[in-house]
Amino acid sequence: PDCSGDTTKVLAALSKLQTALGTVTTSTSKTAAGVQTLIDTQCPCVDNNECQFSNGGCSDVCVNTDGSYHCDCGKPGYQVGQDGTTCEDADECADGTHNCDTDATCKNTDGAYKCYCNT
C-alpha cells in the first residue's frame, strides 16, 4: 500500500516496525536490513515528479528521474549554468568541441560558433 496521506496505514506500518525491531536480531546490519525491508514492503516509495510544478525551477527543460530531477537545455549550443537551473551559451571554442580546421580561428557566438580562415 502507498502510505502517503493515510494516517491509518502509517500507524499500522509503525506498529509493524516496532514489532520488527523487537524480533529482528541485534546485529546492527541485519536490523537495518530488516527495517528497510519492512519499510519497502509496507510503504513503497512513490516518485514525486518535481517537474510538474513550476517546471522544477528549470529555465528550459526539466527531466524527472526516479527520486530526483535535473534541468537540461533543449537547444544545441547551450548548457545548464552553475546554478543548475538556467541555460547559458556553451563556448565551443573554449571547451574544444568546435570543428574548426587547425588553420582557422574559432569565434564563439550565441548558441553556436564560427570558423574564420587564418590569413
mmCIF file of C-alpha atoms in Angstrom, residues 13-87:
data_model
loop_
_atom_site.group_PDB
_atom_site.id
_atom_site.type_symbol
_atom_site.label_atom_id
_atom_site.label_comp_id
_atom_site.label_asym_id
_atom_site.label_seq_id
_atom_site.Cartn_x
_atom_site.Cartn_y
_atom_site.Cartn_z
ATOM 1 C CA ALA A 13 3.314 0.380 9.423
ATOM 2 C CA LEU A 14 4.857 1.967 12.518
ATOM 3 C CA SER A 15 3.307 -0.719 14.701
ATOM 4 C CA LYS A 16 4.808 -3.429 12.475
ATOM 5 C CA LEU A 17 8.124 -1.596 12.591
ATOM 6 C CA GLN A 18 8.099 -1.601 16.411
ATOM 7 C CA THR A 19 7.357 -5.323 16.385
ATOM 8 C CA ALA A 20 10.110 -5.961 13.867
ATOM 9 C CA LEU A 21 12.623 -4.008 15.919
ATOM 10 C CA GLY A 22 11.848 -6.255 18.852
ATOM 11 C CA THR A 23 12.192 -9.502 16.912
ATOM 12 C CA VAL A 24 14.971 -8.782 14.431
ATOM 13 C CA THR A 25 18.458 -9.875 15.521
ATOM 14 C CA THR A 26 20.527 -7.398 17.499
ATOM 15 C CA SER A 27 23.183 -7.265 14.762
ATOM 16 C CA THR A 28 23.162 -3.673 13.502
ATOM 17 C CA SER A 29 23.455 -4.569 9.809
ATOM 18 C CA LYS A 30 20.766 -7.242 9.994
ATOM 19 C CA THR A 31 18.489 -4.931 11.982
ATOM 20 C CA ALA A 32 18.928 -2.163 9.417
ATOM 21 C CA ALA A 33 18.267 -4.602 6.566
ATOM 22 C CA GLY A 34 15.160 -5.935 8.327
ATOM 23 C CA VAL A 35 13.807 -2.468 8.975
ATOM 24 C CA GLN A 36 14.499 -1.378 5.372
ATOM 25 C CA THR A 37 12.736 -4.484 4.043
ATOM 26 C CA LEU A 38 9.737 -3.775 6.257
ATOM 27 C CA ILE A 39 9.583 -0.146 5.150
ATOM 28 C CA ASP A 40 9.916 -1.139 1.472
ATOM 29 C CA THR A 41 7.101 -3.693 1.709
ATOM 30 C CA GLN A 42 4.713 -1.634 3.838
ATOM 31 C CA CYS A 43 5.268 1.820 2.354
ATOM 32 C CA PRO A 44 6.829 1.552 -1.107
ATOM 33 C CA CYS A 45 8.310 4.747 -2.437
ATOM 34 C CA VAL A 46 6.330 6.725 -4.962
ATOM 35 C CA ASP A 47 8.299 9.077 -7.187
ATOM 36 C CA ASN A 48 7.479 12.740 -6.741
ATOM 37 C CA ASN A 49 7.587 14.412 -10.157
ATOM 38 C CA GLU A 50 9.297 17.698 -9.316
ATOM 39 C CA CYS A 51 8.877 18.829 -12.941
ATOM 40 C CA GLN A 52 5.085 19.067 -12.540
ATOM 41 C CA PHE A 53 5.309 22.250 -10.507
ATOM 42 C CA SER A 54 6.949 25.372 -11.939
ATOM 43 C CA ASN A 55 8.978 23.193 -14.312
ATOM 44 C CA GLY A 56 11.132 22.158 -11.331
ATOM 45 C CA GLY A 57 12.593 25.666 -11.288
ATOM 46 C CA CYS A 58 14.320 24.964 -14.612
ATOM 47 C CA SER A 59 14.523 27.744 -17.183
ATOM 48 C CA ASP A 60 14.178 25.321 -20.115
ATOM 49 C CA VAL A 61 13.774 21.532 -19.811
ATOM 50 C CA CYS A 62 13.052 19.674 -16.567
ATOM 51 C CA VAL A 63 13.936 15.955 -16.610
ATOM 52 C CA ASN A 64 12.236 13.863 -13.918
ATOM 53 C CA THR A 65 14.240 10.861 -12.717
ATOM 54 C CA ASP A 66 13.440 8.190 -10.153
ATOM 55 C CA GLY A 67 13.743 10.007 -6.831
ATOM 56 C CA SER A 68 15.182 13.206 -8.263
ATOM 57 C CA TYR A 69 15.281 15.529 -11.283
ATOM 58 C CA HIS A 70 17.674 17.741 -13.217
ATOM 59 C CA CYS A 71 17.487 20.658 -15.589
ATOM 60 C CA ASP A 72 18.620 20.461 -19.204
ATOM 61 C CA CYS A 73 18.786 22.760 -22.205
ATOM 62 C CA GLY A 74 16.781 21.759 -25.244
ATOM 63 C CA LYS A 75 18.684 23.892 -27.725
ATOM 64 C CA PRO A 76 22.072 22.965 -29.186
ATOM 65 C CA GLY A 77 24.870 25.297 -28.166
ATOM 66 C CA TYR A 78 23.536 25.845 -24.657
ATOM 67 C CA GLN A 79 24.328 24.169 -21.337
ATOM 68 C CA VAL A 80 23.000 24.309 -17.786
ATOM 69 C CA GLY A 81 24.786 27.021 -15.810
ATOM 70 C CA GLN A 82 26.442 26.725 -12.411
ATOM 71 C CA ASP A 83 23.133 27.426 -10.654
ATOM 72 C CA GLY A 84 21.818 24.135 -12.112
ATOM 73 C CA THR A 85 18.630 25.710 -13.441
ATOM 74 C CA THR A 86 19.339 28.308 -16.140
ATOM 75 C CA CYS A 87 20.702 27.766 -19.630
#
